[in-house]
mmCIF file with all atom_site columns, C-alpha atoms and ligand atoms in Angstrom:
data_model
loop_
_atom_site.group_PDB
_atom_site.id
_atom_site.type_symbol
_atom_site.label_atom_id
_atom_site.label_alt_id
_atom_site.label_comp_id
_atom_site.label_asym_id
_atom_site.label_entity_id
_atom_site.label_seq_id
_atom_site.pdbx_PDB_ins_code
_atom_site.Cartn_x
_atom_site.Cartn_y
_atom_site.Cartn_z
_atom_site.occupancy
_atom_site.B_iso_or_equiv
_atom_site.pdbx_formal_charge
_atom_site.auth_seq_id
_atom_site.auth_comp_id
_atom_site.auth_asym_id
_atom_site.auth_atom_id
_atom_site.pdbx_PDB_model_num
ATOM   1   C  CA  . UNK A 1 1   ? -14.902 6.639   6.873   1.00 79.00 ? 252  UNK A CA  1
ATOM   2   C  CA  . UNK A 1 2   ? -12.749 8.966   4.777   1.00 89.00 ? 253  UNK A CA  1
ATOM   3   C  CA  . UNK A 1 3   ? -10.845 12.184  5.404   1.00 93.00 ? 254  UNK A CA  1
ATOM   4   C  CA  . UNK A 1 4   ? -11.607 14.820  2.744   1.00 94.00 ? 255  UNK A CA  1
ATOM   5   C  CA  . UNK A 1 5   ? -8.107  16.285  3.122   1.00 96.00 ? 256  UNK A CA  1
ATOM   6   C  CA  . UNK A 1 6   ? -6.276  12.952  2.796   1.00 98.00 ? 257  UNK A CA  1
ATOM   7   C  CA  . UNK A 1 7   ? -4.326  12.272  -0.417  1.00 98.00 ? 258  UNK A CA  1
ATOM   8   C  CA  . UNK A 1 8   ? -4.823  8.492   -0.295  1.00 98.00 ? 259  UNK A CA  1
ATOM   9   C  CA  . UNK A 1 9   ? -8.553  8.795   0.512   1.00 98.00 ? 260  UNK A CA  1
ATOM   10  C  CA  . UNK A 1 10  ? -8.791  10.918  -2.645  1.00 98.00 ? 261  UNK A CA  1
ATOM   11  C  CA  . UNK A 1 11  ? -6.848  8.320   -4.658  1.00 98.00 ? 262  UNK A CA  1
ATOM   12  C  CA  . UNK A 1 12  ? -9.056  5.492   -3.333  1.00 98.00 ? 263  UNK A CA  1
ATOM   13  C  CA  . UNK A 1 13  ? -12.159 7.443   -4.363  1.00 98.00 ? 264  UNK A CA  1
ATOM   14  C  CA  . UNK A 1 14  ? -10.782 8.226   -7.840  1.00 98.00 ? 265  UNK A CA  1
ATOM   15  C  CA  . UNK A 1 15  ? -10.634 11.969  -7.121  1.00 98.00 ? 266  UNK A CA  1
ATOM   16  C  CA  . UNK A 1 16  ? -6.889  11.949  -7.844  1.00 98.00 ? 267  UNK A CA  1
ATOM   17  C  CA  . UNK A 1 17  ? -5.706  9.687   -10.680 1.00 98.00 ? 268  UNK A CA  1
ATOM   18  C  CA  . UNK A 1 18  ? -3.400  6.741   -10.052 1.00 98.00 ? 269  UNK A CA  1
ATOM   19  C  CA  . UNK A 1 19  ? -2.246  3.617   -11.869 1.00 98.00 ? 270  UNK A CA  1
ATOM   20  C  CA  . UNK A 1 20  ? -4.577  1.060   -10.330 1.00 98.00 ? 271  UNK A CA  1
ATOM   21  C  CA  . UNK A 1 21  ? -3.336  -2.432  -9.458  1.00 98.00 ? 272  UNK A CA  1
ATOM   22  C  CA  . UNK A 1 22  ? -6.430  -3.759  -7.696  1.00 98.00 ? 273  UNK A CA  1
ATOM   23  C  CA  . UNK A 1 23  ? -9.714  -2.668  -6.174  1.00 98.00 ? 274  UNK A CA  1
ATOM   24  C  CA  . UNK A 1 24  ? -12.310 -4.444  -4.076  1.00 98.00 ? 275  UNK A CA  1
ATOM   25  C  CA  . UNK A 1 25  ? -14.831 -3.349  -1.452  1.00 98.00 ? 276  UNK A CA  1
ATOM   26  C  CA  . UNK A 1 26  ? -12.181 -2.971  1.221   1.00 98.00 ? 277  UNK A CA  1
ATOM   27  C  CA  . UNK A 1 27  ? -8.848  -2.174  -0.485  1.00 98.00 ? 278  UNK A CA  1
ATOM   28  C  CA  . UNK A 1 28  ? -7.337  -0.097  -3.262  1.00 98.00 ? 279  UNK A CA  1
ATOM   29  C  CA  . UNK A 1 29  ? -3.858  -0.806  -4.656  1.00 99.00 ? 280  UNK A CA  1
ATOM   30  C  CA  . UNK A 1 30  ? -1.886  1.467   -6.996  1.00 99.00 ? 281  UNK A CA  1
ATOM   31  C  CA  . UNK A 1 31  ? 1.634   2.005   -8.293  1.00 98.00 ? 282  UNK A CA  1
ATOM   32  C  CA  . UNK A 1 32  ? 3.882   4.266   -6.237  1.00 98.00 ? 283  UNK A CA  1
ATOM   33  C  CA  . UNK A 1 33  ? 4.567   7.533   -8.082  1.00 98.00 ? 284  UNK A CA  1
ATOM   34  C  CA  . UNK A 1 34  ? 8.262   7.339   -7.121  1.00 97.00 ? 285  UNK A CA  1
ATOM   35  C  CA  . UNK A 1 35  ? 9.150   3.644   -7.340  1.00 97.00 ? 286  UNK A CA  1
ATOM   36  C  CA  . UNK A 1 36  ? 12.065  2.417   -5.226  1.00 97.00 ? 287  UNK A CA  1
ATOM   37  C  CA  . UNK A 1 37  ? 12.194  -0.965  -7.006  1.00 98.00 ? 288  UNK A CA  1
ATOM   38  C  CA  . UNK A 1 38  ? 11.220  -2.330  -10.463 1.00 98.00 ? 289  UNK A CA  1
ATOM   39  C  CA  . UNK A 1 39  ? 7.840   -3.243  -8.945  1.00 98.00 ? 290  UNK A CA  1
ATOM   40  C  CA  . UNK A 1 40  ? 6.521   -0.898  -6.254  1.00 98.00 ? 291  UNK A CA  1
ATOM   41  C  CA  . UNK A 1 41  ? 2.880   -0.486  -5.394  1.00 98.00 ? 292  UNK A CA  1
ATOM   42  C  CA  . UNK A 1 42  ? 0.867   0.431   -2.323  1.00 99.00 ? 293  UNK A CA  1
ATOM   43  C  CA  . UNK A 1 43  ? -2.129  -1.345  -0.794  1.00 99.00 ? 294  UNK A CA  1
ATOM   44  C  CA  . UNK A 1 44  ? -4.454  0.862   1.252   1.00 98.00 ? 295  UNK A CA  1
ATOM   45  C  CA  . UNK A 1 45  ? -7.668  0.212   3.126   1.00 98.00 ? 296  UNK A CA  1
ATOM   46  C  CA  . UNK A 1 46  ? -10.437 2.375   1.646   1.00 98.00 ? 297  UNK A CA  1
ATOM   47  C  CA  . UNK A 1 47  ? -11.471 3.268   5.161   1.00 98.00 ? 298  UNK A CA  1
ATOM   48  C  CA  . UNK A 1 48  ? -9.177  5.979   6.536   1.00 98.00 ? 299  UNK A CA  1
ATOM   49  C  CA  . UNK A 1 49  ? -6.738  4.842   9.240   1.00 98.00 ? 300  UNK A CA  1
ATOM   50  C  CA  . UNK A 1 50  ? -3.828  7.232   9.776   1.00 98.00 ? 301  UNK A CA  1
ATOM   51  C  CA  . UNK A 1 51  ? -1.092  4.697   10.536  1.00 98.00 ? 302  UNK A CA  1
ATOM   52  C  CA  . UNK A 1 52  ? -0.145  1.478   12.310  1.00 98.00 ? 303  UNK A CA  1
ATOM   53  C  CA  . UNK A 1 53  ? 0.030   3.579   15.487  1.00 98.00 ? 304  UNK A CA  1
ATOM   54  C  CA  . UNK A 1 54  ? -3.789  3.839   15.474  1.00 98.00 ? 305  UNK A CA  1
ATOM   55  C  CA  . UNK A 1 55  ? -4.690  0.186   14.920  1.00 98.00 ? 306  UNK A CA  1
ATOM   56  C  CA  . UNK A 1 56  ? -6.706  -1.719  17.510  1.00 98.00 ? 307  UNK A CA  1
ATOM   57  C  CA  . UNK A 1 57  ? -8.100  -5.250  17.771  1.00 98.00 ? 308  UNK A CA  1
ATOM   58  C  CA  . UNK A 1 58  ? -10.961 -4.032  15.620  1.00 98.00 ? 309  UNK A CA  1
ATOM   59  C  CA  . UNK A 1 59  ? -8.548  -3.662  12.685  1.00 98.00 ? 310  UNK A CA  1
ATOM   60  C  CA  . UNK A 1 60  ? -7.025  -7.140  13.011  1.00 98.00 ? 311  UNK A CA  1
ATOM   61  C  CA  . UNK A 1 61  ? -9.229  -8.856  10.384  1.00 98.00 ? 312  UNK A CA  1
ATOM   62  C  CA  . UNK A 1 62  ? -8.633  -6.016  7.889   1.00 98.00 ? 313  UNK A CA  1
ATOM   63  C  CA  . UNK A 1 63  ? -4.867  -6.159  8.491   1.00 98.00 ? 314  UNK A CA  1
ATOM   64  C  CA  . UNK A 1 64  ? -4.917  -9.919  7.993   1.00 98.00 ? 315  UNK A CA  1
ATOM   65  C  CA  . UNK A 1 65  ? -6.743  -9.549  4.704   1.00 98.00 ? 316  UNK A CA  1
ATOM   66  C  CA  . UNK A 1 66  ? -4.351  -6.793  3.576   1.00 98.00 ? 317  UNK A CA  1
ATOM   67  C  CA  . UNK A 1 67  ? -1.316  -8.992  4.286   1.00 98.00 ? 318  UNK A CA  1
ATOM   68  C  CA  . UNK A 1 68  ? -2.976  -11.912 2.526   1.00 98.00 ? 319  UNK A CA  1
ATOM   69  C  CA  . UNK A 1 69  ? -3.700  -9.799  -0.542  1.00 98.00 ? 320  UNK A CA  1
ATOM   70  C  CA  . UNK A 1 70  ? -0.063  -8.693  -0.892  1.00 98.00 ? 321  UNK A CA  1
ATOM   71  C  CA  . UNK A 1 71  ? 1.490   -11.967 -2.182  1.00 98.00 ? 322  UNK A CA  1
ATOM   72  C  CA  . UNK A 1 72  ? -1.296  -12.439 -4.711  1.00 98.00 ? 323  UNK A CA  1
ATOM   73  C  CA  . UNK A 1 73  ? -0.897  -8.920  -6.117  1.00 98.00 ? 324  UNK A CA  1
ATOM   74  C  CA  . UNK A 1 74  ? 2.918   -9.210  -6.016  1.00 98.00 ? 325  UNK A CA  1
ATOM   75  C  CA  . UNK A 1 75  ? 2.799   -12.200 -8.383  1.00 98.00 ? 326  UNK A CA  1
ATOM   76  C  CA  . UNK A 1 76  ? 0.127   -10.530 -10.518 1.00 98.00 ? 327  UNK A CA  1
ATOM   77  C  CA  . UNK A 1 77  ? 2.371   -7.460  -10.918 1.00 98.00 ? 328  UNK A CA  1
ATOM   78  C  CA  . UNK A 1 78  ? 5.376   -9.530  -11.984 1.00 98.00 ? 329  UNK A CA  1
ATOM   79  C  CA  . UNK A 1 79  ? 7.345   -10.326 -8.844  1.00 98.00 ? 330  UNK A CA  1
ATOM   80  C  CA  . UNK A 1 80  ? 9.207   -13.583 -9.366  1.00 98.00 ? 331  UNK A CA  1
ATOM   81  C  CA  . UNK A 1 81  ? 8.146   -16.575 -7.289  1.00 98.00 ? 332  UNK A CA  1
ATOM   82  C  CA  . UNK A 1 82  ? 9.588   -17.403 -3.871  1.00 98.00 ? 333  UNK A CA  1
ATOM   83  C  CA  . UNK A 1 83  ? 12.324  -18.276 -2.956  1.00 98.00 ? 334  UNK A CA  1
ATOM   84  C  CA  . UNK A 1 84  ? 14.514  -16.842 -5.747  1.00 97.00 ? 335  UNK A CA  1
ATOM   85  C  CA  . UNK A 1 85  ? 12.120  -13.987 -6.380  1.00 98.00 ? 336  UNK A CA  1
ATOM   86  C  CA  . UNK A 1 86  ? 9.940   -12.706 -3.568  1.00 98.00 ? 337  UNK A CA  1
ATOM   87  C  CA  . UNK A 1 87  ? 9.052   -9.217  -2.429  1.00 98.00 ? 338  UNK A CA  1
ATOM   88  C  CA  . UNK A 1 88  ? 9.448   -6.781  0.465   1.00 98.00 ? 339  UNK A CA  1
ATOM   89  C  CA  . UNK A 1 89  ? 6.543   -5.511  2.574   1.00 98.00 ? 340  UNK A CA  1
ATOM   90  C  CA  . UNK A 1 90  ? 7.014   -2.221  4.443   1.00 98.00 ? 341  UNK A CA  1
ATOM   91  C  CA  . UNK A 1 91  ? 4.723   -0.092  6.605   1.00 98.00 ? 342  UNK A CA  1
ATOM   92  C  CA  . UNK A 1 92  ? 6.399   3.192   7.543   1.00 98.00 ? 343  UNK A CA  1
ATOM   93  C  CA  . UNK A 1 93  ? 4.835   4.632   10.702  1.00 98.00 ? 344  UNK A CA  1
ATOM   94  C  CA  . UNK A 1 94  ? 5.236   8.179   12.000  1.00 98.00 ? 345  UNK A CA  1
ATOM   95  C  CA  . UNK A 1 95  ? 7.917   10.731  11.189  1.00 98.00 ? 346  UNK A CA  1
ATOM   96  C  CA  . UNK A 1 96  ? 10.793  8.731   12.634  1.00 98.00 ? 347  UNK A CA  1
ATOM   97  C  CA  . UNK A 1 97  ? 9.371   5.665   10.882  1.00 98.00 ? 348  UNK A CA  1
ATOM   98  C  CA  . UNK A 1 98  ? 9.658   7.496   7.559   1.00 98.00 ? 349  UNK A CA  1
ATOM   99  C  CA  . UNK A 1 99  ? 5.908   7.971   6.966   1.00 98.00 ? 350  UNK A CA  1
ATOM   100 C  CA  . UNK A 1 100 ? 5.040   10.812  4.605   1.00 98.00 ? 351  UNK A CA  1
ATOM   101 C  CA  . UNK A 1 101 ? 1.384   10.113  3.831   1.00 98.00 ? 352  UNK A CA  1
ATOM   102 C  CA  . UNK A 1 102 ? -0.812  9.661   6.891   1.00 98.00 ? 353  UNK A CA  1
ATOM   103 C  CA  . UNK A 1 103 ? -3.200  7.037   5.549   1.00 98.00 ? 354  UNK A CA  1
ATOM   104 C  CA  . UNK A 1 104 ? -2.117  3.479   6.385   1.00 98.00 ? 355  UNK A CA  1
ATOM   105 C  CA  . UNK A 1 105 ? -0.408  1.841   3.409   1.00 98.00 ? 356  UNK A CA  1
ATOM   106 C  CA  . UNK A 1 106 ? 1.520   -1.336  2.761   1.00 99.00 ? 357  UNK A CA  1
ATOM   107 C  CA  . UNK A 1 107 ? 4.445   -0.922  0.364   1.00 98.00 ? 358  UNK A CA  1
ATOM   108 C  CA  . UNK A 1 108 ? 5.019   -3.968  -1.859  1.00 98.00 ? 359  UNK A CA  1
ATOM   109 C  CA  . UNK A 1 109 ? 8.422   -3.899  -3.553  1.00 98.00 ? 360  UNK A CA  1
ATOM   110 C  CA  . UNK A 1 110 ? 9.986   -6.493  -5.813  1.00 98.00 ? 361  UNK A CA  1
ATOM   111 C  CA  . UNK A 1 111 ? 11.695  -7.365  -9.062  1.00 98.00 ? 362  UNK A CA  1
ATOM   112 C  CA  . UNK A 1 112 ? 15.302  -8.000  -10.037 1.00 97.00 ? 363  UNK A CA  1
ATOM   113 C  CA  . UNK A 1 113 ? 18.023  -6.210  -8.091  1.00 96.00 ? 364  UNK A CA  1
ATOM   114 C  CA  . UNK A 1 114 ? 19.689  -3.727  -7.808  1.00 95.00 ? 365  UNK A CA  1
ATOM   115 C  CA  . UNK A 1 115 ? 16.854  -1.478  -6.612  1.00 96.00 ? 366  UNK A CA  1
ATOM   116 C  CA  . UNK A 1 116 ? 16.879  2.327   -6.692  1.00 88.00 ? 367  UNK A CA  1
ATOM   117 C  CA  . UNK A 1 117 ? 16.795  2.751   -2.892  1.00 72.00 ? 368  UNK A CA  1
ATOM   118 C  CA  . UNK A 1 118 ? 17.331  0.360   0.005   1.00 56.00 ? 369  UNK A CA  1
HETATM 119 P  P1  . 5GP B 2 .   ? 5.463   6.711   3.052   1.00 83.93 ? 1374 5GP B P1  1
HETATM 120 O  O1  . 5GP B 2 .   ? 6.745   7.469   2.993   1.00 83.93 ? 1374 5GP B O1  1
HETATM 121 O  O2  . 5GP B 2 .   ? 4.348   7.514   3.679   1.00 83.93 ? 1374 5GP B O2  1
HETATM 122 O  O3  . 5GP B 2 .   ? 5.585   5.336   3.622   1.00 83.93 ? 1374 5GP B O3  1
HETATM 123 O  O4  . 5GP B 2 .   ? 5.060   6.426   1.551   1.00 83.93 ? 1374 5GP B O4  1
HETATM 124 C  C1  . 5GP B 2 .   ? 4.286   7.279   0.781   1.00 83.93 ? 1374 5GP B C1  1
HETATM 125 C  C2  . 5GP B 2 .   ? 4.516   6.852   -0.653  1.00 83.93 ? 1374 5GP B C2  1
HETATM 126 O  O5  . 5GP B 2 .   ? 3.496   7.430   -1.437  1.00 83.93 ? 1374 5GP B O5  1
HETATM 127 C  C3  . 5GP B 2 .   ? 5.851   7.304   -1.230  1.00 83.93 ? 1374 5GP B C3  1
HETATM 128 O  O6  . 5GP B 2 .   ? 6.598   6.170   -1.660  1.00 83.93 ? 1374 5GP B O6  1
HETATM 129 C  C4  . 5GP B 2 .   ? 5.456   8.211   -2.403  1.00 83.93 ? 1374 5GP B C4  1
HETATM 130 O  O7  . 5GP B 2 .   ? 6.284   8.055   -3.523  1.00 83.93 ? 1374 5GP B O7  1
HETATM 131 C  C5  . 5GP B 2 .   ? 4.028   7.798   -2.677  1.00 83.93 ? 1374 5GP B C5  1
HETATM 132 N  N1  . 5GP B 2 .   ? 3.188   8.880   -3.153  1.00 83.93 ? 1374 5GP B N1  1
HETATM 133 C  C6  . 5GP B 2 .   ? 3.116   10.140  -2.638  1.00 83.93 ? 1374 5GP B C6  1
HETATM 134 N  N2  . 5GP B 2 .   ? 2.218   10.871  -3.321  1.00 83.93 ? 1374 5GP B N2  1
HETATM 135 C  C7  . 5GP B 2 .   ? 1.714   10.044  -4.280  1.00 83.93 ? 1374 5GP B C7  1
HETATM 136 C  C8  . 5GP B 2 .   ? 0.744   10.248  -5.318  1.00 83.93 ? 1374 5GP B C8  1
HETATM 137 O  O8  . 5GP B 2 .   ? 0.155   11.303  -5.491  1.00 83.93 ? 1374 5GP B O8  1
HETATM 138 N  N3  . 5GP B 2 .   ? 0.480   9.167   -6.121  1.00 83.93 ? 1374 5GP B N3  1
HETATM 139 C  C9  . 5GP B 2 .   ? 1.111   7.978   -5.972  1.00 83.93 ? 1374 5GP B C9  1
HETATM 140 N  N4  . 5GP B 2 .   ? 0.783   6.979   -6.821  1.00 83.93 ? 1374 5GP B N4  1
HETATM 141 N  N5  . 5GP B 2 .   ? 2.033   7.761   -5.009  1.00 83.93 ? 1374 5GP B N5  1
HETATM 142 C  C10 . 5GP B 2 .   ? 2.333   8.784   -4.177  1.00 83.93 ? 1374 5GP B C10 1
HETATM 143 ZN ZN1 . ZN  B 3 .   ? -7.145  8.740   4.119   1.00 83.93 ? 1375 ZN  B ZN1 1
#
């Protein structure tokens, strides 16, 4: 269910403070500590999954709900509407994929350009 040594499990359980964006039974969303864009937050499943490399058919409904949550939270957090606004969704996976924290997370980035990175 959760990994006691995992940073994002601890954040989801409130054991490490974060700037919360959203919480429901299944997901926790919070602002990235090192934002790469004017708006940058992460959506995580509360249930520990290490990365996209571990997902199976069993995770498909959760992944669908996570993707569906992203546009709603993006607008809530101030991303401008599509098509002139919009947002970027990123899931880094593994070392070569640029993943630093091994608890599945969806980056949601947006806001006026230029952005700090990428
Ligand atoms: P990754 O590189 O694994 O895709 O992304 C991990 C993200 O988590 C990075 O953008 C990093 O800034 C963010 N991060 C790492 N540690 C913390 C933390 O303790 N709190 C918050 N809010 N974000 C963190
Ligand atoms: Zn975890």
